Tab-separated table of C-alpha atoms and ligand atoms in Angstrom:
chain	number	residue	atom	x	y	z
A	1	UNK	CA	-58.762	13.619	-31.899
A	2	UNK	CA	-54.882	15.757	-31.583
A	3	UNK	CA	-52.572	14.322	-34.100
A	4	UNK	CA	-49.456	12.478	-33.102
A	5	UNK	CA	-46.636	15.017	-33.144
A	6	UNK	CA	-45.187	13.430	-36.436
A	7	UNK	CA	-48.580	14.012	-37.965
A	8	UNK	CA	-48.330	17.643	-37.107
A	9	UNK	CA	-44.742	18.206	-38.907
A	10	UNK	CA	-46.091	16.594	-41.950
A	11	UNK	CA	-49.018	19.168	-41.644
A	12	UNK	CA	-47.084	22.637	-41.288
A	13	UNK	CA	-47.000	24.975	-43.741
A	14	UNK	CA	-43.955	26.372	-45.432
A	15	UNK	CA	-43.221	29.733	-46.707
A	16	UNK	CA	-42.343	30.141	-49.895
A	17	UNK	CA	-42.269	33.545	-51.416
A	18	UNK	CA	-42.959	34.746	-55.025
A	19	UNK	CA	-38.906	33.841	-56.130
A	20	UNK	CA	-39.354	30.291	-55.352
A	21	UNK	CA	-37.183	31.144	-51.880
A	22	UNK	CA	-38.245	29.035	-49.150
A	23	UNK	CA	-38.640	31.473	-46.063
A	24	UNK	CA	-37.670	29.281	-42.644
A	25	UNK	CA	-35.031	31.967	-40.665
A	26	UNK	CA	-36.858	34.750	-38.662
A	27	UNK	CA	-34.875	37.052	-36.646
A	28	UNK	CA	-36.511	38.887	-34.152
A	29	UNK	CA	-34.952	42.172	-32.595
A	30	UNK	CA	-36.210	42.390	-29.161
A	31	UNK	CA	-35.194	45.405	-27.946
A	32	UNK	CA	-33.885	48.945	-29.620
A	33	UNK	CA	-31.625	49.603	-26.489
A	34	UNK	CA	-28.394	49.059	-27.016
A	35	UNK	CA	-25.227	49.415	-24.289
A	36	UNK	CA	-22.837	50.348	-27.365
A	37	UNK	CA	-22.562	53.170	-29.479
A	38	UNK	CA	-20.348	51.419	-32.142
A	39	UNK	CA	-19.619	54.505	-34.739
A	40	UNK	CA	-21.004	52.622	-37.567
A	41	UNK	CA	-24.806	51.869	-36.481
A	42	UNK	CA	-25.508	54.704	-33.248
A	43	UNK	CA	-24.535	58.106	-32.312
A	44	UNK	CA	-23.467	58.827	-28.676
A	45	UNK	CA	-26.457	59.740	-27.510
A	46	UNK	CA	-28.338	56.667	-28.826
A	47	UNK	CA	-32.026	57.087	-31.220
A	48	UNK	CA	-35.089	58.116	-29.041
A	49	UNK	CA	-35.788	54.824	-27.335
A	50	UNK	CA	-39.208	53.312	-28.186
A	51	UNK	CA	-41.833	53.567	-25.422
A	52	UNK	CA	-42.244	50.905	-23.244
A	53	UNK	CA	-45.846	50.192	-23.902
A	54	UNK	CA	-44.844	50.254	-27.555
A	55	UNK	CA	-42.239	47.538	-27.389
A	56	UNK	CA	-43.156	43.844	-27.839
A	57	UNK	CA	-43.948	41.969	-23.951
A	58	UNK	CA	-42.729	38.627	-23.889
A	59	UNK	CA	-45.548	36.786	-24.024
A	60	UNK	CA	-46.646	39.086	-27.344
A	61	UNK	CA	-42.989	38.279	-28.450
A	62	UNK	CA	-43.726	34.592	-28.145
A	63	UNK	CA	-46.876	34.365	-29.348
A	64	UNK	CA	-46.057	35.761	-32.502
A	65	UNK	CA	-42.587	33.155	-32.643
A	66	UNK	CA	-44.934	30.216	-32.203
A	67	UNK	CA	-47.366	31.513	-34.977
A	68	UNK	CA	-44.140	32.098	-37.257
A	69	UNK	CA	-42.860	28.351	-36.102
A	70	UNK	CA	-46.281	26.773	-37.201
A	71	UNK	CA	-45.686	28.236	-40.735
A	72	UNK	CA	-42.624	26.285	-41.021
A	73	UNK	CA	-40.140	29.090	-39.679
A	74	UNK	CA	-38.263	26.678	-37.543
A	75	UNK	CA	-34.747	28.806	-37.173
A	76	UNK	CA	-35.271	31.888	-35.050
A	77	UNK	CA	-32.306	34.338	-33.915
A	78	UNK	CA	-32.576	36.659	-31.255
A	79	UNK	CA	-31.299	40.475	-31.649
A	80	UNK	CA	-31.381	43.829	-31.147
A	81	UNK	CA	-30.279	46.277	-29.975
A	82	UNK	CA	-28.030	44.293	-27.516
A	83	UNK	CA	-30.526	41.407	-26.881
A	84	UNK	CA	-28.864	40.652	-23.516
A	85	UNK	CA	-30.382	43.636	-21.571
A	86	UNK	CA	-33.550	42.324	-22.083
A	87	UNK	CA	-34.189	40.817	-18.286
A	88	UNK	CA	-36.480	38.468	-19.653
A	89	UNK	CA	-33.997	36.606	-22.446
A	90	UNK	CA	-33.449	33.434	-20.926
A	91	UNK	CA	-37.182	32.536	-19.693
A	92	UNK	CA	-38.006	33.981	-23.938
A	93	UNK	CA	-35.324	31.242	-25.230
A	94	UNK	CA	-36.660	28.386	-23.057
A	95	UNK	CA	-39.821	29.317	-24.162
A	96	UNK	CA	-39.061	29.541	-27.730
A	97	UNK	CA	-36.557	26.517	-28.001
A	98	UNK	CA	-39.717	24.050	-26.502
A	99	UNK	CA	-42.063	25.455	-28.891
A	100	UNK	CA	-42.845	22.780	-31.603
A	101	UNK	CA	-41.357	23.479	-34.985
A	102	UNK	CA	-38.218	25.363	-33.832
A	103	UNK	CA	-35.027	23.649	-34.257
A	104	UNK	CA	-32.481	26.233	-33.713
A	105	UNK	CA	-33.026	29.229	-31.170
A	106	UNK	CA	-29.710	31.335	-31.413
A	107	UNK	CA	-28.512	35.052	-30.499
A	108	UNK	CA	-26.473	37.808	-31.567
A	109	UNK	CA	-24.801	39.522	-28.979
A	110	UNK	CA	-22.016	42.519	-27.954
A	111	UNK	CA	-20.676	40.143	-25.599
A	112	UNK	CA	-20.606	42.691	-22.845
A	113	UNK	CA	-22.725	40.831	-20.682
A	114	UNK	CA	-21.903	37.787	-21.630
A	115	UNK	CA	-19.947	36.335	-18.831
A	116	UNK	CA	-22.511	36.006	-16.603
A	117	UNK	CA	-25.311	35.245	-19.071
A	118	UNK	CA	-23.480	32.467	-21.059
A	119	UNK	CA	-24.630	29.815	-18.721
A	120	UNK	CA	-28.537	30.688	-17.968
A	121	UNK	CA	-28.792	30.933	-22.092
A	122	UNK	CA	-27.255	27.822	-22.494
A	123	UNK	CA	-29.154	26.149	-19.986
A	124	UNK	CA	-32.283	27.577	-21.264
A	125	UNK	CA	-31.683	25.913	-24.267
A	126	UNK	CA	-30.047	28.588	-26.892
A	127	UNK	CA	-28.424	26.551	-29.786
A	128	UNK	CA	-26.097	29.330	-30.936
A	129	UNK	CA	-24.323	32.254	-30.782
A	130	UNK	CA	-22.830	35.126	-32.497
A	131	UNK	CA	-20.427	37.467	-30.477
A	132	UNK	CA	-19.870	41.122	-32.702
A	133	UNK	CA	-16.419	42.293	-32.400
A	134	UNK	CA	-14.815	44.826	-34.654
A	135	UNK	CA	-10.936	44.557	-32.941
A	136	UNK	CA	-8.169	42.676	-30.817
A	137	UNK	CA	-6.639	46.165	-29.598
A	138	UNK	CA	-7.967	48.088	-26.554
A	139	UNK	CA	-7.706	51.209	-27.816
A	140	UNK	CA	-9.530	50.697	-30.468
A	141	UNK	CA	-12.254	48.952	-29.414
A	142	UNK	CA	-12.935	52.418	-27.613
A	143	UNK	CA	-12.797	54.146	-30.535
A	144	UNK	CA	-15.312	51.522	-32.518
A	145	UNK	CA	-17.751	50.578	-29.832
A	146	UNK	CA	-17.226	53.428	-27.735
A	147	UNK	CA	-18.782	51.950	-24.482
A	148	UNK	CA	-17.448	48.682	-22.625
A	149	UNK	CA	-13.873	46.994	-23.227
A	150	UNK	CA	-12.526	44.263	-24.903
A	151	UNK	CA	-11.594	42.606	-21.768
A	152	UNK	CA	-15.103	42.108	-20.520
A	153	UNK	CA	-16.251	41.206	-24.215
A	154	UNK	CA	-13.029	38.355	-24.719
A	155	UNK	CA	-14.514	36.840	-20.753
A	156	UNK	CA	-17.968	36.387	-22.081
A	157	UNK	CA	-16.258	35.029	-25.402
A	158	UNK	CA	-14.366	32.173	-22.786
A	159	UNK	CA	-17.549	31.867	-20.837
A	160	UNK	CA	-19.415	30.905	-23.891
A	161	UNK	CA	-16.854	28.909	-24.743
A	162	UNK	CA	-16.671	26.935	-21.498
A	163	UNK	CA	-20.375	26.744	-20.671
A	164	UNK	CA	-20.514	24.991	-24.430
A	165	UNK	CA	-22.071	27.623	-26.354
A	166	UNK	CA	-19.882	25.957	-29.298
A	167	UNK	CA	-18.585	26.824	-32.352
A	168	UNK	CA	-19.017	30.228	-31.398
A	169	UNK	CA	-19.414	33.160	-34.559
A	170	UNK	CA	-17.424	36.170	-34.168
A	171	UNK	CA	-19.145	38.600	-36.547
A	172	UNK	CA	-16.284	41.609	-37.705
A	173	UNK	CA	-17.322	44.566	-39.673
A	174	UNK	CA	-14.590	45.029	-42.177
A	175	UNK	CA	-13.774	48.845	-42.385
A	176	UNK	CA	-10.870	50.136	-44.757
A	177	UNK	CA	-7.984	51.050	-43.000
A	178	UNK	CA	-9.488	51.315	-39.453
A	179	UNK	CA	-9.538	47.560	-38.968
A	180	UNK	CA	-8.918	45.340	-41.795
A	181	UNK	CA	-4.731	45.103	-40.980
A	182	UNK	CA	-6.469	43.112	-38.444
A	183	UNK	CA	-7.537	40.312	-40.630
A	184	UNK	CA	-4.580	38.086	-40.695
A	185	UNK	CA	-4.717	38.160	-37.088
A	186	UNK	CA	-8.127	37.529	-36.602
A	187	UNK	CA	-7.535	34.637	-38.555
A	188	UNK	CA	-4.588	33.332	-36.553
A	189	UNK	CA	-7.164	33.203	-33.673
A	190	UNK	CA	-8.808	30.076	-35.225
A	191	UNK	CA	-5.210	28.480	-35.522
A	192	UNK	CA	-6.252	27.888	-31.470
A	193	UNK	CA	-9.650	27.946	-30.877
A	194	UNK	CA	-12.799	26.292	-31.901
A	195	UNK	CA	-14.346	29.383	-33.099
A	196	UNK	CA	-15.947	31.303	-36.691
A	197	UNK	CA	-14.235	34.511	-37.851
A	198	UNK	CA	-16.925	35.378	-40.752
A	199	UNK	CA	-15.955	38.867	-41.718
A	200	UNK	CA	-19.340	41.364	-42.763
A	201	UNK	CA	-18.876	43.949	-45.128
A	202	UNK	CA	-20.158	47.661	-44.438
A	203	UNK	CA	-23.463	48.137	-45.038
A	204	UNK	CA	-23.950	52.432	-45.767
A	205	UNK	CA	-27.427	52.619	-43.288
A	206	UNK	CA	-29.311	55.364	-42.585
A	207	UNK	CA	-29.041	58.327	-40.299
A	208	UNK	CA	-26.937	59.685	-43.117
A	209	UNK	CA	-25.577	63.349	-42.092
A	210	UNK	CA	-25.258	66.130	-44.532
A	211	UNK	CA	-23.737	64.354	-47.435
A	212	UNK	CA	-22.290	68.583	-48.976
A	213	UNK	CA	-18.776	68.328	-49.965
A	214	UNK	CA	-17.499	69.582	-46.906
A	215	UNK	CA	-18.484	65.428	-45.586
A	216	UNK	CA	-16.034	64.848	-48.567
A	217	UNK	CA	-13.367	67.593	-47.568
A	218	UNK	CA	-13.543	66.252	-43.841
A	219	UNK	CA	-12.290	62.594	-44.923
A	220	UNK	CA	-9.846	64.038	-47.213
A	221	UNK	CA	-8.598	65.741	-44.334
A	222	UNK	CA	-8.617	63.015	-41.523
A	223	UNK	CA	-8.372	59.875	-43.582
A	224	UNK	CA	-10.481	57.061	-41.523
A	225	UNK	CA	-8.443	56.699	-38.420
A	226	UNK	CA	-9.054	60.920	-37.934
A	227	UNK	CA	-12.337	60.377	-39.121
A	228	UNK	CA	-13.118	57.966	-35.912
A	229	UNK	CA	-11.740	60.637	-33.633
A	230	UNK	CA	-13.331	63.241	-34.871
A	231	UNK	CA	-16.931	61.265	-34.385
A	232	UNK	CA	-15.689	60.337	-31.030
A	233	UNK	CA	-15.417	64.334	-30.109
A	234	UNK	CA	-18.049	64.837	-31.972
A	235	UNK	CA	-20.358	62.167	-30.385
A	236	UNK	CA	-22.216	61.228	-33.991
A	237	UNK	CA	-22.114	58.209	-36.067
A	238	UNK	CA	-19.967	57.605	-39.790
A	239	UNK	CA	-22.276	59.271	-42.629
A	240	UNK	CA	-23.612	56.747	-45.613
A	241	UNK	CA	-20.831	58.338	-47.620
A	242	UNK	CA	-17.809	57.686	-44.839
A	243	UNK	CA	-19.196	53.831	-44.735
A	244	UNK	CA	-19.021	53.581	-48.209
A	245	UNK	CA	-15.311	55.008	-48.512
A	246	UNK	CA	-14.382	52.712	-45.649
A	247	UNK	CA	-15.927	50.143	-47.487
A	248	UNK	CA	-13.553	46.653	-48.262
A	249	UNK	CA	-14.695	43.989	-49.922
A	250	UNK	CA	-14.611	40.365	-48.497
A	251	UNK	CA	-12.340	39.466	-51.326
A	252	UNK	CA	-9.765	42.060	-50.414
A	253	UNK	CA	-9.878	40.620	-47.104
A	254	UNK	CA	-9.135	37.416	-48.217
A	255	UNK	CA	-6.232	38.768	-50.242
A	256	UNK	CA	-4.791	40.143	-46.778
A	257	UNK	CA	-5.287	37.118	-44.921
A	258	UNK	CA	-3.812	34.219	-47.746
A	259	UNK	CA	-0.961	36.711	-47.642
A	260	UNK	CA	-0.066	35.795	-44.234
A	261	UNK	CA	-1.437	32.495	-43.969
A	262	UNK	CA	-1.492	30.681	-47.458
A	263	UNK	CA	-4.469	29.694	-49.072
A	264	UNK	CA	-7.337	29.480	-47.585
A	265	UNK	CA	-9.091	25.801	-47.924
A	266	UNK	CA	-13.008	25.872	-48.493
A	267	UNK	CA	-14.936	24.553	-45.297
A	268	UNK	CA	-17.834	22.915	-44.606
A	269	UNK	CA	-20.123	24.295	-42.161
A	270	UNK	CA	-23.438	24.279	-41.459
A	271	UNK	CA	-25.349	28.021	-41.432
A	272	UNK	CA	-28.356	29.616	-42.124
A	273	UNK	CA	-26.614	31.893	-43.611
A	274	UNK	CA	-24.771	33.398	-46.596
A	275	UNK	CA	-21.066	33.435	-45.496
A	276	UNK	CA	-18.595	31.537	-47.892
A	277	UNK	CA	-15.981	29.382	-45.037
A	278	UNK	CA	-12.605	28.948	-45.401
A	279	UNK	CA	-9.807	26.862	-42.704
A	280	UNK	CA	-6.439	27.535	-42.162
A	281	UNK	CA	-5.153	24.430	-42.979
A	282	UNK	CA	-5.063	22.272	-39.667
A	283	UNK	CA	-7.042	25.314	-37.607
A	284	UNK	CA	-9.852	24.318	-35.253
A	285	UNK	CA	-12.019	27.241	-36.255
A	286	UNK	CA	-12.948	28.642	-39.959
A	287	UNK	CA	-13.499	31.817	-41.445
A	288	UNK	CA	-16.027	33.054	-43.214
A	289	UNK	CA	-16.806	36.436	-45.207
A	290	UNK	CA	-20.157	37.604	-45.754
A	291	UNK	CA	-20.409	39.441	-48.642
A	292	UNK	CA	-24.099	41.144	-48.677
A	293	UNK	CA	-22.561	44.152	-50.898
A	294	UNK	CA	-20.343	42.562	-53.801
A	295	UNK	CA	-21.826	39.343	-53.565
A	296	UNK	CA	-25.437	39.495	-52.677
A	297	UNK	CA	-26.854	36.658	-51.281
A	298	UNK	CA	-30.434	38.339	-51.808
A	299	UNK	CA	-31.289	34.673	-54.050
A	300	UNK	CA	-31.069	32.944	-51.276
A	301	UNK	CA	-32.448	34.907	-48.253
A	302	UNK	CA	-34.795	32.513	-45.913
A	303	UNK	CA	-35.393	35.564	-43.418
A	304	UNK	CA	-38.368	37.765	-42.419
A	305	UNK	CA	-37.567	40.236	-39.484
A	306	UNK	CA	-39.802	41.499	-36.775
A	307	UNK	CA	-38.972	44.306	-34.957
A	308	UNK	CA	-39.057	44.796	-31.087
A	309	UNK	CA	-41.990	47.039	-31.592
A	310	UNK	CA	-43.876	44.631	-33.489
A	311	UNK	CA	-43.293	44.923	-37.295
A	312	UNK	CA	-42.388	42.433	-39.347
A	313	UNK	CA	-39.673	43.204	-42.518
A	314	UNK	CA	-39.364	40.615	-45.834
A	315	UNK	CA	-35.851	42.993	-46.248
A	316	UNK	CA	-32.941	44.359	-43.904
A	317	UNK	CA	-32.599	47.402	-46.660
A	318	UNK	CA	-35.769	47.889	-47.618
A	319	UNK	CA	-38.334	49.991	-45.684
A	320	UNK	CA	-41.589	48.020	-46.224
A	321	UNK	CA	-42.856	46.721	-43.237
A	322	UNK	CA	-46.303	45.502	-41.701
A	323	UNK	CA	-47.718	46.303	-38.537
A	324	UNK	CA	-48.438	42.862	-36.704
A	325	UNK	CA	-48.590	44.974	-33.077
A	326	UNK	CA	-52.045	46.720	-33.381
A	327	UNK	CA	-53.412	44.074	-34.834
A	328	UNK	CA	-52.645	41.310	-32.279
A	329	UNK	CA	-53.752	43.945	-29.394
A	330	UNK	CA	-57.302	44.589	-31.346
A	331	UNK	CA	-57.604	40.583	-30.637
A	332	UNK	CA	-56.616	38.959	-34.062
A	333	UNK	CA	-56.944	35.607	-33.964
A	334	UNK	CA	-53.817	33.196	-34.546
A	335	UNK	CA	-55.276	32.648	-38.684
A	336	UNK	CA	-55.459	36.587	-38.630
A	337	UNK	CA	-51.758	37.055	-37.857
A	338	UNK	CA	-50.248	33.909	-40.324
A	339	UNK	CA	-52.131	35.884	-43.311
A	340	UNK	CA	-50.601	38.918	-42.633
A	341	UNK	CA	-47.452	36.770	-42.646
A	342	UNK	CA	-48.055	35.388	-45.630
A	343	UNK	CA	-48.578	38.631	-47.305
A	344	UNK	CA	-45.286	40.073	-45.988
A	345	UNK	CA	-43.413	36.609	-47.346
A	346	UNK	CA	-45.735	37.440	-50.526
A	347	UNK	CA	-44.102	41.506	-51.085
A	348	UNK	CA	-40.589	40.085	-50.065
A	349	UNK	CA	-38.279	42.253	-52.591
A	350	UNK	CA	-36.483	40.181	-55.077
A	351	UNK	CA	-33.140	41.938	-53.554
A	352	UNK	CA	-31.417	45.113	-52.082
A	353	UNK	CA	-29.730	47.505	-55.045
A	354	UNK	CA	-27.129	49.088	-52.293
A	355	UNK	CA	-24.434	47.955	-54.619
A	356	UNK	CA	-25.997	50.725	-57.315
A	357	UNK	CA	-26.128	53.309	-54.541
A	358	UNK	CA	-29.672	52.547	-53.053
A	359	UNK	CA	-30.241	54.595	-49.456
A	360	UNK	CA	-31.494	53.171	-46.745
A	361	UNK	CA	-33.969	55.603	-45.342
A	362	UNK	CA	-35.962	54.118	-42.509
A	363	UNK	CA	-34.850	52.560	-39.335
A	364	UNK	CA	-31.131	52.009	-38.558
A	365	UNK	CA	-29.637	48.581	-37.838
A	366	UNK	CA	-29.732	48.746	-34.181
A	367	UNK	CA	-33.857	49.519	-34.572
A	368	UNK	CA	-34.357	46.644	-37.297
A	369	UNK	CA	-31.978	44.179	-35.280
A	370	UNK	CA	-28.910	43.299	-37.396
B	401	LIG	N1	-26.004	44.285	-30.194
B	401	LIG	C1	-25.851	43.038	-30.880
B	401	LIG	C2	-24.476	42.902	-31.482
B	401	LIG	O1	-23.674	43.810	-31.308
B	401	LIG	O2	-24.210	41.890	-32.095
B	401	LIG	C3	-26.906	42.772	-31.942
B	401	LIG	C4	-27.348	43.919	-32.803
B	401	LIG	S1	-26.128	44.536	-33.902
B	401	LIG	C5	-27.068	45.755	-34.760
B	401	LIG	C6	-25.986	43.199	-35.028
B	401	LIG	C7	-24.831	43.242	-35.976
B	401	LIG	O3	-25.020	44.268	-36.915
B	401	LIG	C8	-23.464	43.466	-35.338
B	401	LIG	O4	-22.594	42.430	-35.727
B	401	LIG	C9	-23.032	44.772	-35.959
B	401	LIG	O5	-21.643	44.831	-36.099
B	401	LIG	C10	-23.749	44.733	-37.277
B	401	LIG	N2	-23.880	46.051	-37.917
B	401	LIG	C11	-24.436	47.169	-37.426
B	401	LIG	N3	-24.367	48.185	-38.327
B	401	LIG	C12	-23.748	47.674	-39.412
B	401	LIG	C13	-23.375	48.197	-40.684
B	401	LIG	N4	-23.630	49.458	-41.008
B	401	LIG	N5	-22.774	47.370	-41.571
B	401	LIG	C14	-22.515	46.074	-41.253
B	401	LIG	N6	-22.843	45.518	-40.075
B	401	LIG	C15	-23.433	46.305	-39.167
C-alpha cells in the first residue's frame, strides 16, 4: 500500500552531521563554463573545460537532487559556472521544484542572460534568485568581470524584478579600494527598490600564482586599481596573496555605509544563509554582509555541494570530495548513493581555518560552484 504524502514527510530522513548541524541546503554547480572572467575567480582564458561526457546530464543531475531531497535536503540552489548557459535550466528547475521534499529551488546567476531567461525560470517554478554584481560604474565592471556590461546585467536585474522573481539578492564581493567606496551607494539602491545588497567578503582561492616577493613588489607598485589593469593586460586572475591584501571586512563596510546613511537597523529576513541584515530606515530592500572570513559561519553550515561533474563536497574550502559519478553509471542503486551521502555529511569538517592562512588547493570557485 503507498503512503499518503503526509505519511511520507513524517518518514524522511534528515541529515545531521557529527557537530549536531542539521544538513538541509545542497547547492549544485551545474556547469564549469562560465561567460565571465571576473579577476577574482578565472583567468582570461578560462580553466580547461570538463569533457562533455564527464559533466553531469540532466536526468543524472536530477536523479541525484531527488535522492538528496528524500534525505531531508529540501533547499537546493542552482550554480556554476554561470548556471544560465546550461540550455537545459528551466526544464532541470521544473523538474526539481515538483520533486517531493524540495521547498525552495533557487539560482545564482551573472545576470547576463537574464533578461530573457527571467520569465521561463520563473514560470518553471524557481523560488529565488541571486544576481552577482561587483559595481554600479561601466568601466569598471569591465575591469572586474571582464566580459558583458552592466547594462545587460541591470535589464535582467528589472526583468527579474518584473516577471516576480522577488526580493531579489545582489551578491557584491567587497574588494579594498577597487570597490568598497561603492558601498554607501549600493546601499542607497535599496532606499528604492525591493531588493538584498548582502556584501561577501574575499575569499583567497586557488590558482594562486607565484607568491616570490616580486607578487609583493608588483602591488606595492600598482596599488589595487593598477593591479586590475595590469591582470587585464596580462589576461590572469588576482593571486591568493592580492585577494588577501584587497581583503575588507564586512564590518569595515558597515562603517562606510552608517557613515553615509546612519545606523543601520537589524532586519528580519528569511535565508538559508549566514548573512547578518540590516535596513535603511524606511528602505524597501535590506542589506546584508556575509562574513565567511572574520565571522565564520562554519557552526551553522546546512550545505553539501555537488559538482557539475558529479562530486559531492561537505566544504567550499576544503578539498575532500566523493565521487557519486562512477558510481551511479556502474548502476548503484538509489540506497547505494544516500550512503555515500551519508558518509560525506559524516567527514563534513568542523570548519574552514582561511582566517589562519589555510590555502585552498583544489578546484577554484567557478569549478566547485560558489
Ligand atoms: N556565475 C554565477 C555568478 O556569477 O553568480 C555563479 C557562480 S559564481 C562562482 C558564484 C559567486 O561566487 C559569485 O557571487 C562570485 O562573485 C562569488 N565568488 C567567486 N570567487 C570568489 C572569491 N574569491 N571570493 C568571494 N566570492 C567569490
Amino acid at each position: 500500500m503507498s503512503l499518503h504524502p503526509l505519511e511520507r514527510m513524517a518518514e524522511r530522513e534528515q541529515l545531521r552531521d557529527p557537530f549536531g548541524r542539521i544538513i538541509d541546503y545542497l547547492r549544485v554547480s551545474i556547469t564549469d563554463r562560465c561567460n565571465f572572467r571576473c579577476v577574482y575567480c578565472m583567468p582570461e582564458e578560462g580553466f580547461p573545460v570538463t569533457p562533455k561526457d564527464e559533466s553531469l546530464t540532466n536526468p543524472e543531475l536530477v536523479r541525484l537532487v531527488g535522492i538528496a531531497a528524500s534525505l531531508g535536503m529540501s533547499k537546493v540552489r542552482l550554480t556554476g559556472g554561470e548556471p544560465l548557459l546550461r540550455k537545459d535550466l528551466p526544464s532541470m528547475v521544473e523538474s526539481i521544484s515538483e520533486m517531493p521534499g524540495v521547498s525552495e529551488i533557487s539560482c545564482t546567476t551573472n545576470g547576463f542572460l537574464l533578461s530573457r531567461l527571467a520569465k521561463p525560470l520563473k514560470e518553471a517554478g524557481l523560488t529565488r534568485l541571486n544576481v552577482s554584481l561587483d559595481t554600479l560604474l561601466a568601466d569598471r565592471f569591465e575591469q572586474i568581470a571582464r566580459r558583458g556590461s552592466l547594462a545587460e546585467v541591470m535589464q535582467g536585474i528589472e526583468s527579474a524584478i518584473e516577471v516576480g522573481l522577488t526580493p531579489l539578492k545582489i551578491n557584491c564581493v567587497a574588494m579594498r579600494n577597487v570597490n568598497d567606496d561603492e558601498s554607501a551607494d549600493f546601499a542607497a539602491w535599496t532606499k528604492r527598490a525591493p531588493i538584498h545588497i548582502r556584501f561577501i567578503e574575499l575569499m583567497p582561492m586557488r590558482w594562486s600564482l607565484d607568491e616570490s616577493p616580486s607578487e609583493f613588489d608588483s602591488f606595492a607598485a600598482h596599488g589595487e586599481k593598477g593591479l586590475l589593469q595590469l591582470r587585464q593586460a596580462r589576461g590572469d586572475m588576482l593571486s591568493d596573496v592580492e585577494m588577501r591584501r584587497m581583503f575588507i571586512s564586512a564590518d569595515d563596510l558597515k562603517k562606510h555605509i552608517e557613515a553615509v546613511h546612519g545606523e543601520l537597523e537589524p532586519a528580519e529576513v528569511q535565508t538559508n544563509g549566514p548573512a547578518r541584515t540590516y535596513r535603511i530606515p524606511g528602505a524597501l530592500g535590506t542589506v546584508g554582509f556575509i562574513s565567511q572570513i572574520t565571522n565564520d559561519f562554519c557552526s551553522k553550515c546546512n550545505r553539501l555541494r555537488l559538482t557539475h561533474d558529479g562530486f559531492l563536497r561537505p566544504c567550499l574550502m576544503s578539498d575532500g570530495e566523493l565521487d557519486l559519478r562512477t558510481p551511479m553509471r556502474l548502476g548503484a542503486s538509489d540506497e547505494d548513493i544516500k550512503d555515500l551521502i551519508r558518509h560525506v555529511v559524516a567527514h563534513k569538517p568542523e570548519r574552514h581555518y582561511l582566517a589562519e592562512g589555510q590555502k585552498v588547493t583544489g578546484r577554484g570557485m567557478s569549478q566547485i560552484g560558489g
